[in-house]
């Protein structure tokens, strides 16, 4: 079987260790949180965002207004965003708010050094 490859900021990490971590990572909707990194699908690739490279993690809530034959409805999408090297990456979208909250809580449990939530202004 071919070795699993990961894209993203994974320079200097052992691919075999990442693959083993990916296999035993806990799943939250389309996202996996392991002991080394967070994993998600981006097209045909699996991206890994190591905890050591994260500067911040937060959830962005997006409201979409839908017009239907009988009126309007509001839909909410929850996006888990990671800040790496000053750039937002992994804009992973889900309709499941509980799954995204649980993923963020698990991330904070696995990597307490990574700030979670929106940064407070000075």
mmCIF file of N, CA and C in Angstrom:
data_model
loop_
_atom_site.group_PDB
_atom_site.id
_atom_site.type_symbol
_atom_site.label_atom_id
_atom_site.label_comp_id
_atom_site.label_asym_id
_atom_site.label_seq_id
_atom_site.Cartn_x
_atom_site.Cartn_y
_atom_site.Cartn_z
ATOM 1 N N UNK A 1 0.834 -1.184 0.000
ATOM 2 C CA UNK A 1 0.000 0.000 0.000
ATOM 3 C C UNK A 1 0.878 1.246 0.000
ATOM 4 N N UNK A 2 0.469 2.244 -0.722
ATOM 5 C CA UNK A 2 1.240 3.477 -0.844
ATOM 6 C C UNK A 2 1.191 4.273 0.457
ATOM 7 N N UNK A 3 2.252 5.006 0.683
ATOM 8 C CA UNK A 3 2.337 5.836 1.874
ATOM 9 C C UNK A 3 1.396 7.026 1.738
ATOM 10 N N UNK A 4 0.658 7.344 2.794
ATOM 11 C CA UNK A 4 -0.271 8.477 2.774
ATOM 12 C C UNK A 4 0.538 9.770 2.806
ATOM 13 N N UNK A 5 0.207 10.658 1.913
ATOM 14 C CA UNK A 5 0.892 11.952 1.843
ATOM 15 C C UNK A 5 -0.044 13.051 2.300
ATOM 16 N N UNK A 6 0.541 14.027 2.960
ATOM 17 C CA UNK A 6 -0.224 15.158 3.464
ATOM 18 C C UNK A 6 0.343 16.437 2.875
ATOM 19 N N UNK A 7 -0.538 17.364 2.553
ATOM 20 C CA UNK A 7 -0.081 18.674 2.119
ATOM 21 C C UNK A 7 -0.325 19.645 3.268
ATOM 22 N N UNK A 8 0.167 20.834 3.126
ATOM 23 C CA UNK A 8 0.046 21.825 4.186
ATOM 24 C C UNK A 8 1.412 22.108 4.788
ATOM 25 N N UNK A 9 1.432 22.828 5.904
ATOM 26 C CA UNK A 9 2.707 23.194 6.538
ATOM 27 C C UNK A 9 3.291 22.042 7.359
ATOM 28 N N UNK A 10 3.726 20.963 6.681
ATOM 29 C CA UNK A 10 4.206 19.761 7.377
ATOM 30 C C UNK A 10 5.707 19.530 7.200
ATOM 31 N N UNK A 11 6.444 20.537 6.788
ATOM 32 C CA UNK A 11 7.880 20.391 6.584
ATOM 33 C C UNK A 11 8.554 19.950 7.878
ATOM 34 N N UNK A 12 9.440 18.970 7.764
ATOM 35 C CA UNK A 12 10.207 18.514 8.911
ATOM 36 C C UNK A 12 9.509 17.489 9.790
ATOM 37 N N UNK A 13 8.278 17.113 9.460
ATOM 38 C CA UNK A 13 7.573 16.106 10.249
ATOM 39 C C UNK A 13 7.647 14.754 9.563
ATOM 40 N N UNK A 14 7.685 13.711 10.343
ATOM 41 C CA UNK A 14 7.778 12.347 9.835
ATOM 42 C C UNK A 14 6.447 11.947 9.188
ATOM 43 N N UNK A 15 6.440 11.617 7.884
ATOM 44 C CA UNK A 15 5.189 11.225 7.214
ATOM 45 C C UNK A 15 4.540 9.982 7.825
ATOM 46 N N UNK A 16 5.345 9.025 8.302
ATOM 47 C CA UNK A 16 4.789 7.821 8.920
ATOM 48 C C UNK A 16 4.083 8.160 10.235
ATOM 49 N N UNK A 17 4.650 9.067 11.005
ATOM 50 C CA UNK A 17 4.023 9.480 12.267
ATOM 51 C C UNK A 17 2.719 10.217 11.996
ATOM 52 N N UNK A 18 2.715 11.073 10.965
ATOM 53 C CA UNK A 18 1.485 11.781 10.600
ATOM 54 C C UNK A 18 0.411 10.798 10.142
ATOM 55 N N UNK A 19 0.794 9.801 9.335
ATOM 56 C CA UNK A 19 -0.167 8.814 8.840
ATOM 57 C C UNK A 19 -0.770 8.014 9.993
ATOM 58 N N UNK A 20 0.053 7.619 10.953
ATOM 59 C CA UNK A 20 -0.448 6.879 12.118
ATOM 60 C C UNK A 20 -1.366 7.758 12.963
ATOM 61 N N UNK A 21 -0.987 9.032 13.126
ATOM 62 C CA UNK A 21 -1.809 9.967 13.889
ATOM 63 C C UNK A 21 -3.142 10.200 13.181
ATOM 64 N N UNK A 22 -3.121 10.292 11.867
ATOM 65 C CA UNK A 22 -4.340 10.494 11.072
ATOM 66 C C UNK A 22 -5.306 9.327 11.263
ATOM 67 N N UNK A 23 -4.796 8.122 11.268
ATOM 68 C CA UNK A 23 -5.642 6.934 11.382
ATOM 69 C C UNK A 23 -6.331 6.838 12.746
ATOM 70 N N UNK A 24 -5.681 7.303 13.800
ATOM 71 C CA UNK A 24 -6.299 7.202 15.119
ATOM 72 C C UNK A 24 -6.885 8.534 15.593
ATOM 73 N N UNK A 25 -6.919 9.544 14.737
ATOM 74 C CA UNK A 25 -7.463 10.853 15.100
ATOM 75 C C UNK A 25 -8.985 10.777 15.264
ATOM 76 N N UNK A 26 -9.475 11.581 16.177
ATOM 77 C CA UNK A 26 -10.915 11.640 16.422
ATOM 78 C C UNK A 26 -11.584 12.471 15.330
ATOM 79 N N UNK A 27 -12.729 12.000 14.861
ATOM 80 C CA UNK A 27 -13.422 12.640 13.733
ATOM 81 C C UNK A 27 -14.528 13.558 14.237
ATOM 82 N N UNK A 28 -14.574 14.758 13.657
ATOM 83 C CA UNK A 28 -15.615 15.748 13.925
ATOM 84 C C UNK A 28 -16.139 16.220 12.582
ATOM 85 N N UNK A 29 -17.249 15.676 12.146
ATOM 86 C CA UNK A 29 -17.825 15.961 10.834
ATOM 87 C C UNK A 29 -16.794 15.612 9.761
ATOM 88 N N UNK A 30 -16.251 16.582 9.028
ATOM 89 C CA UNK A 30 -15.271 16.300 7.974
ATOM 90 C C UNK A 30 -13.829 16.567 8.429
ATOM 91 N N UNK A 31 -13.646 16.790 9.703
ATOM 92 C CA UNK A 31 -12.363 17.195 10.260
ATOM 93 C C UNK A 31 -11.881 16.122 11.233
ATOM 94 N N UNK A 32 -10.571 15.925 11.308
ATOM 95 C CA UNK A 32 -10.000 14.987 12.281
ATOM 96 C C UNK A 32 -8.991 15.725 13.137
ATOM 97 N N UNK A 33 -9.034 15.455 14.446
ATOM 98 C CA UNK A 33 -8.082 16.061 15.375
ATOM 99 C C UNK A 33 -7.281 14.935 16.012
ATOM 100 N N UNK A 34 -5.977 14.940 15.742
ATOM 101 C CA UNK A 34 -5.083 13.931 16.294
ATOM 102 C C UNK A 34 -4.264 14.492 17.430
ATOM 103 N N UNK A 35 -3.157 13.824 17.720
ATOM 104 C CA UNK A 35 -2.266 14.301 18.781
ATOM 105 C C UNK A 35 -1.165 15.211 18.237
ATOM 106 N N UNK A 36 -0.931 15.169 16.918
ATOM 107 C CA UNK A 36 0.104 15.994 16.284
ATOM 108 C C UNK A 36 -0.461 17.148 15.467
ATOM 109 N N UNK A 37 -1.646 16.927 14.863
ATOM 110 C CA UNK A 37 -2.166 17.899 13.903
ATOM 111 C C UNK A 37 -3.668 17.761 13.742
ATOM 112 N N UNK A 38 -4.229 18.699 12.991
ATOM 113 C CA UNK A 38 -5.624 18.646 12.545
ATOM 114 C C UNK A 38 -5.589 18.287 11.064
ATOM 115 N N UNK A 39 -6.476 17.394 10.640
ATOM 116 C CA UNK A 39 -6.492 16.902 9.263
ATOM 117 C C UNK A 39 -7.849 17.189 8.632
ATOM 118 N N UNK A 40 -7.837 17.568 7.361
ATOM 119 C CA UNK A 40 -9.079 17.806 6.632
ATOM 120 C C UNK A 40 -8.843 17.586 5.151
ATOM 121 N N UNK A 41 -9.914 17.332 4.442
ATOM 122 C CA UNK A 41 -9.828 17.119 2.999
ATOM 123 C C UNK A 41 -9.938 18.455 2.281
ATOM 124 N N UNK A 42 -9.118 18.607 1.261
ATOM 125 C CA UNK A 42 -9.148 19.775 0.393
ATOM 126 C C UNK A 42 -9.088 19.251 -1.029
ATOM 127 N N UNK A 43 -10.251 19.035 -1.634
ATOM 128 C CA UNK A 43 -10.288 18.412 -2.947
ATOM 129 C C UNK A 43 -9.904 16.952 -2.827
ATOM 130 N N UNK A 44 -8.895 16.529 -3.595
ATOM 131 C CA UNK A 44 -8.428 15.146 -3.541
ATOM 132 C C UNK A 44 -7.291 14.950 -2.538
ATOM 133 N N UNK A 45 -6.844 16.024 -1.913
ATOM 134 C CA UNK A 45 -5.733 15.949 -0.968
ATOM 135 C C UNK A 45 -6.226 15.925 0.474
ATOM 136 N N UNK A 46 -5.389 15.430 1.339
ATOM 137 C CA UNK A 46 -5.628 15.537 2.783
ATOM 138 C C UNK A 46 -4.581 16.506 3.311
ATOM 139 N N UNK A 47 -5.059 17.575 3.930
ATOM 140 C CA UNK A 47 -4.137 18.565 4.480
ATOM 141 C C UNK A 47 -3.975 18.336 5.972
ATOM 142 N N UNK A 48 -2.789 18.613 6.445
ATOM 143 C CA UNK A 48 -2.471 18.506 7.865
ATOM 144 C C UNK A 48 -1.975 19.869 8.344
ATOM 145 N N UNK A 49 -2.491 20.296 9.486
ATOM 146 C CA UNK A 49 -2.034 21.538 10.108
ATOM 147 C C UNK A 49 -1.490 21.159 11.482
ATOM 148 N N UNK A 50 -0.157 21.064 11.619
ATOM 149 C CA UNK A 50 0.444 20.676 12.907
ATOM 150 C C UNK A 50 0.192 21.727 13.985
ATOM 151 N N UNK A 51 0.012 21.252 15.198
ATOM 152 C CA UNK A 51 -0.218 22.161 16.321
ATOM 153 C C UNK A 51 0.956 23.101 16.519
ATOM 154 N N UNK A 52 2.157 22.625 16.238
ATOM 155 C CA UNK A 52 3.360 23.441 16.430
ATOM 156 C C UNK A 52 3.388 24.662 15.512
ATOM 157 N N UNK A 53 2.681 24.611 14.389
ATOM 158 C CA UNK A 53 2.673 25.728 13.439
ATOM 159 C C UNK A 53 1.492 26.684 13.633
ATOM 160 N N UNK A 54 0.492 26.290 14.420
ATOM 161 C CA UNK A 54 -0.708 27.118 14.600
ATOM 162 C C UNK A 54 -0.433 28.307 15.501
ATOM 163 N N UNK A 55 -0.944 29.456 15.085
ATOM 164 C CA UNK A 55 -0.855 30.651 15.914
ATOM 165 C C UNK A 55 -2.168 30.918 16.646
ATOM 166 N N UNK A 56 -3.273 30.470 16.062
ATOM 167 C CA UNK A 56 -4.599 30.665 16.656
ATOM 168 C C UNK A 56 -5.583 29.779 15.925
ATOM 169 N N UNK A 57 -6.662 29.397 16.609
ATOM 170 C CA UNK A 57 -7.760 28.636 16.012
ATOM 171 C C UNK A 57 -9.070 29.257 16.491
ATOM 172 N N UNK A 58 -10.023 29.403 15.587
ATOM 173 C CA UNK A 58 -11.315 29.986 15.969
ATOM 174 C C UNK A 58 -12.395 29.520 15.006
ATOM 175 N N UNK A 59 -13.642 29.770 15.398
ATOM 176 C CA UNK A 59 -14.793 29.434 14.557
ATOM 177 C C UNK A 59 -15.396 30.724 14.032
ATOM 178 N N UNK A 60 -15.614 30.764 12.745
ATOM 179 C CA UNK A 60 -16.275 31.900 12.097
ATOM 180 C C UNK A 60 -17.683 31.445 11.715
ATOM 181 N N UNK A 61 -18.679 32.212 12.113
ATOM 182 C CA UNK A 61 -20.070 31.880 11.820
ATOM 183 C C UNK A 61 -20.522 32.715 10.624
ATOM 184 N N UNK A 62 -21.091 32.041 9.639
ATOM 185 C CA UNK A 62 -21.573 32.723 8.437
ATOM 186 C C UNK A 62 -23.072 32.483 8.320
ATOM 187 N N UNK A 63 -23.828 33.570 8.211
ATOM 188 C CA UNK A 63 -25.270 33.458 8.039
ATOM 189 C C UNK A 63 -25.605 33.693 6.574
ATOM 190 N N UNK A 64 -26.414 32.792 6.036
ATOM 191 C CA UNK A 64 -26.861 32.912 4.649
ATOM 192 C C UNK A 64 -28.369 32.998 4.666
ATOM 193 N N UNK A 65 -28.903 34.004 3.997
ATOM 194 C CA UNK A 65 -30.356 34.156 3.917
ATOM 195 C C UNK A 65 -30.846 33.502 2.641
ATOM 196 N N UNK A 66 -31.764 32.612 2.798
ATOM 197 C CA UNK A 66 -32.315 31.911 1.638
ATOM 198 C C UNK A 66 -33.731 32.362 1.366
ATOM 199 N N UNK A 67 -34.019 32.604 0.106
ATOM 200 C CA UNK A 67 -35.384 32.973 -0.293
ATOM 201 C C UNK A 67 -36.053 31.754 -0.892
ATOM 202 N N UNK A 68 -37.230 31.503 -0.388
ATOM 203 C CA UNK A 68 -37.983 30.354 -0.868
ATOM 204 C C UNK A 68 -39.364 30.814 -1.301
ATOM 205 N N UNK A 69 -40.119 29.899 -1.814
ATOM 206 C CA UNK A 69 -41.447 30.253 -2.305
ATOM 207 C C UNK A 69 -42.344 30.794 -1.193
ATOM 208 N N UNK A 70 -42.145 30.334 0.021
ATOM 209 C CA UNK A 70 -43.025 30.724 1.127
ATOM 210 C C UNK A 70 -42.432 31.801 2.028
ATOM 211 N N UNK A 71 -41.282 32.334 1.695
ATOM 212 C CA UNK A 71 -40.672 33.368 2.515
ATOM 213 C C UNK A 71 -39.160 33.261 2.536
ATOM 214 N N UNK A 72 -38.575 33.661 3.655
ATOM 215 C CA UNK A 72 -37.130 33.633 3.806
ATOM 216 C C UNK A 72 -36.746 32.746 4.983
ATOM 217 N N UNK A 73 -35.540 32.223 4.918
ATOM 218 C CA UNK A 73 -34.995 31.419 6.012
ATOM 219 C C UNK A 73 -33.516 31.754 6.161
ATOM 220 N N UNK A 74 -33.024 31.617 7.369
ATOM 221 C CA UNK A 74 -31.606 31.867 7.631
ATOM 222 C C UNK A 74 -30.921 30.532 7.880
ATOM 223 N N UNK A 75 -29.772 30.344 7.224
ATOM 224 C CA UNK A 75 -28.957 29.148 7.399
ATOM 225 C C UNK A 75 -27.619 29.587 7.966
ATOM 226 N N UNK A 76 -27.093 28.798 8.877
ATOM 227 C CA UNK A 76 -25.820 29.131 9.504
ATOM 228 C C UNK A 76 -24.779 28.086 9.139
ATOM 229 N N UNK A 77 -23.593 28.574 8.775
ATOM 230 C CA UNK A 77 -22.448 27.714 8.477
ATOM 231 C C UNK A 77 -21.341 28.075 9.454
ATOM 232 N N UNK A 78 -20.674 27.062 9.947
ATOM 233 C CA UNK A 78 -19.620 27.242 10.946
ATOM 234 C C UNK A 78 -18.302 26.861 10.296
ATOM 235 N N UNK A 79 -17.354 27.779 10.307
ATOM 236 C CA UNK A 79 -16.075 27.577 9.651
ATOM 237 C C UNK A 79 -14.971 27.557 10.687
ATOM 238 N N UNK A 80 -14.239 26.451 10.740
ATOM 239 C CA UNK A 80 -13.100 26.345 11.637
ATOM 240 C C UNK A 80 -11.883 26.879 10.893
ATOM 241 N N UNK A 81 -11.270 27.901 11.456
ATOM 242 C CA UNK A 81 -10.177 28.609 10.792
ATOM 243 C C UNK A 81 -8.922 28.506 11.661
ATOM 244 N N UNK A 82 -7.771 28.274 11.006
ATOM 245 C CA UNK A 82 -6.486 28.234 11.692
ATOM 246 C C UNK A 82 -5.611 29.345 11.148
ATOM 247 N N UNK A 83 -4.878 29.991 12.024
ATOM 248 C CA UNK A 83 -3.925 31.027 11.644
ATOM 249 C C UNK A 83 -2.531 30.412 11.686
ATOM 250 N N UNK A 84 -1.862 30.381 10.527
ATOM 251 C CA UNK A 84 -0.511 29.842 10.407
ATOM 252 C C UNK A 84 0.329 30.855 9.640
ATOM 253 N N UNK A 85 1.427 31.285 10.219
ATOM 254 C CA UNK A 85 2.317 32.280 9.607
ATOM 255 C C UNK A 85 1.565 33.561 9.229
ATOM 256 N N UNK A 86 0.623 33.963 10.059
ATOM 257 C CA UNK A 86 -0.129 35.190 9.833
ATOM 258 C C UNK A 86 -1.210 35.090 8.775
ATOM 259 N N UNK A 87 -1.465 33.899 8.244
ATOM 260 C CA UNK A 87 -2.483 33.706 7.205
ATOM 261 C C UNK A 87 -3.547 32.737 7.697
ATOM 262 N N UNK A 88 -4.780 32.995 7.292
ATOM 263 C CA UNK A 88 -5.866 32.083 7.629
ATOM 264 C C UNK A 88 -5.849 30.912 6.665
ATOM 265 N N UNK A 89 -5.790 29.708 7.204
ATOM 266 C CA UNK A 89 -5.882 28.518 6.369
ATOM 267 C C UNK A 89 -6.958 27.620 6.961
ATOM 268 N N UNK A 90 -7.318 26.609 6.246
ATOM 269 C CA UNK A 90 -8.318 25.624 6.658
ATOM 270 C C UNK A 90 -9.627 26.288 6.999
ATOM 271 N N UNK A 91 -10.234 26.883 6.038
ATOM 272 C CA UNK A 91 -11.563 27.446 6.204
ATOM 273 C C UNK A 91 -12.546 26.298 5.999
ATOM 274 N N UNK A 92 -12.595 25.370 6.963
ATOM 275 C CA UNK A 92 -13.397 24.156 6.859
ATOM 276 C C UNK A 92 -14.835 24.450 7.261
ATOM 277 N N UNK A 93 -15.773 24.303 6.326
ATOM 278 C CA UNK A 93 -17.154 24.678 6.555
ATOM 279 C C UNK A 93 -17.998 23.476 6.965
ATOM 280 N N UNK A 94 -18.911 23.700 7.916
ATOM 281 C CA UNK A 94 -19.819 22.655 8.377
ATOM 282 C C UNK A 94 -21.129 23.298 8.813
ATOM 283 N N UNK A 95 -22.202 22.555 8.718
ATOM 284 C CA UNK A 95 -23.491 23.013 9.236
ATOM 285 C C UNK A 95 -23.694 22.555 10.671
ATOM 286 N N UNK A 96 -22.800 21.724 11.175
ATOM 287 C CA UNK A 96 -22.934 21.122 12.493
ATOM 288 C C UNK A 96 -22.149 21.936 13.528
ATOM 289 N N UNK A 97 -22.848 22.802 14.231
ATOM 290 C CA UNK A 97 -22.200 23.678 15.209
ATOM 291 C C UNK A 97 -21.580 22.873 16.349
ATOM 292 N N UNK A 98 -22.277 21.832 16.817
ATOM 293 C CA UNK A 98 -21.760 21.030 17.928
ATOM 294 C C UNK A 98 -20.459 20.329 17.545
ATOM 295 N N UNK A 99 -20.370 19.837 16.321
ATOM 296 C CA UNK A 99 -19.146 19.163 15.872
ATOM 297 C C UNK A 99 -17.976 20.144 15.827
ATOM 298 N N UNK A 100 -18.201 21.355 15.350
ATOM 299 C CA UNK A 100 -17.120 22.337 15.272
ATOM 300 C C UNK A 100 -16.700 22.800 16.660
ATOM 301 N N UNK A 101 -17.666 22.975 17.575
ATOM 302 C CA UNK A 101 -17.325 23.333 18.953
ATOM 303 C C UNK A 101 -16.524 22.218 19.622
ATOM 304 N N UNK A 102 -16.943 20.966 19.378
ATOM 305 C CA UNK A 102 -16.234 19.825 19.967
ATOM 306 C C UNK A 102 -14.828 19.699 19.390
ATOM 307 N N UNK A 103 -14.669 19.960 18.092
ATOM 308 C CA UNK A 103 -13.346 19.901 17.464
ATOM 309 C C UNK A 103 -12.426 20.969 18.058
ATOM 310 N N UNK A 104 -12.952 22.164 18.250
ATOM 311 C CA UNK A 104 -12.152 23.245 18.834
ATOM 312 C C UNK A 104 -11.773 22.921 20.282
ATOM 313 N N UNK A 105 -12.703 22.334 21.025
ATOM 314 C CA UNK A 105 -12.415 21.939 22.406
ATOM 315 C C UNK A 105 -11.356 20.835 22.438
ATOM 316 N N UNK A 106 -11.457 19.867 21.539
ATOM 317 C CA UNK A 106 -10.469 18.779 21.468
ATOM 318 C C UNK A 106 -9.094 19.322 21.082
ATOM 319 N N UNK A 107 -9.072 20.261 20.142
ATOM 320 C CA UNK A 107 -7.812 20.894 19.736
ATOM 321 C C UNK A 107 -7.165 21.579 20.933
ATOM 322 N N UNK A 108 -7.978 22.292 21.707
ATOM 323 C CA UNK A 108 -7.440 22.986 22.879
ATOM 324 C C UNK A 108 -6.945 21.993 23.932
ATOM 325 N N UNK A 109 -7.619 20.849 24.030
ATOM 326 C CA UNK A 109 -7.191 19.803 24.956
ATOM 327 C C UNK A 109 -5.854 19.187 24.524
ATOM 328 N N UNK A 110 -5.685 18.965 23.231
ATOM 329 C CA UNK A 110 -4.467 18.344 22.717
ATOM 330 C C UNK A 110 -3.295 19.323 22.648
ATOM 331 N N UNK A 111 -3.585 20.597 22.402
ATOM 332 C CA UNK A 111 -2.538 21.620 22.279
ATOM 333 C C UNK A 111 -2.954 22.878 23.049
ATOM 334 N N UNK A 112 -2.808 22.870 24.374
ATOM 335 C CA UNK A 112 -3.245 24.026 25.163
ATOM 336 C C UNK A 112 -2.454 25.300 24.873
ATOM 337 N N UNK A 113 -1.296 25.174 24.227
ATOM 338 C CA UNK A 113 -0.495 26.366 23.912
ATOM 339 C C UNK A 113 -1.053 27.165 22.740
ATOM 340 N N UNK A 114 -1.967 26.573 21.968
ATOM 341 C CA UNK A 114 -2.567 27.257 20.816
ATOM 342 C C UNK A 114 -3.742 28.093 21.322
ATOM 343 N N UNK A 115 -3.702 29.412 21.131
ATOM 344 C CA UNK A 115 -4.833 30.253 21.550
ATOM 345 C C UNK A 115 -6.078 29.894 20.755
ATOM 346 N N UNK A 116 -7.202 29.829 21.453
ATOM 347 C CA UNK A 116 -8.466 29.457 20.830
ATOM 348 C C UNK A 116 -9.424 30.615 20.965
ATOM 349 N N UNK A 117 -10.135 30.924 19.902
ATOM 350 C CA UNK A 117 -11.120 32.007 19.911
ATOM 351 C C UNK A 117 -10.559 33.252 19.266
ATOM 352 N N UNK A 118 -11.366 34.276 19.265
ATOM 353 C CA UNK A 118 -11.001 35.530 18.625
ATOM 354 C C UNK A 118 -10.044 36.309 19.534
ATOM 355 N N UNK A 119 -9.040 36.926 18.950
ATOM 356 C CA UNK A 119 -8.048 37.688 19.715
ATOM 357 C C UNK A 119 -8.694 38.967 20.261
ATOM 358 N N UNK A 120 -8.365 39.296 21.490
ATOM 359 C CA UNK A 120 -8.875 40.516 22.097
ATOM 360 C C UNK A 120 -8.034 41.689 21.639
ATOM 361 N N UNK A 121 -8.707 42.802 21.368
ATOM 362 C CA UNK A 121 -7.989 43.991 20.922
ATOM 363 C C UNK A 121 -7.276 44.637 22.109
ATOM 364 N N UNK A 122 -6.118 45.204 21.843
ATOM 365 C CA UNK A 122 -5.338 45.855 22.900
ATOM 366 C C UNK A 122 -5.829 47.246 23.156
#
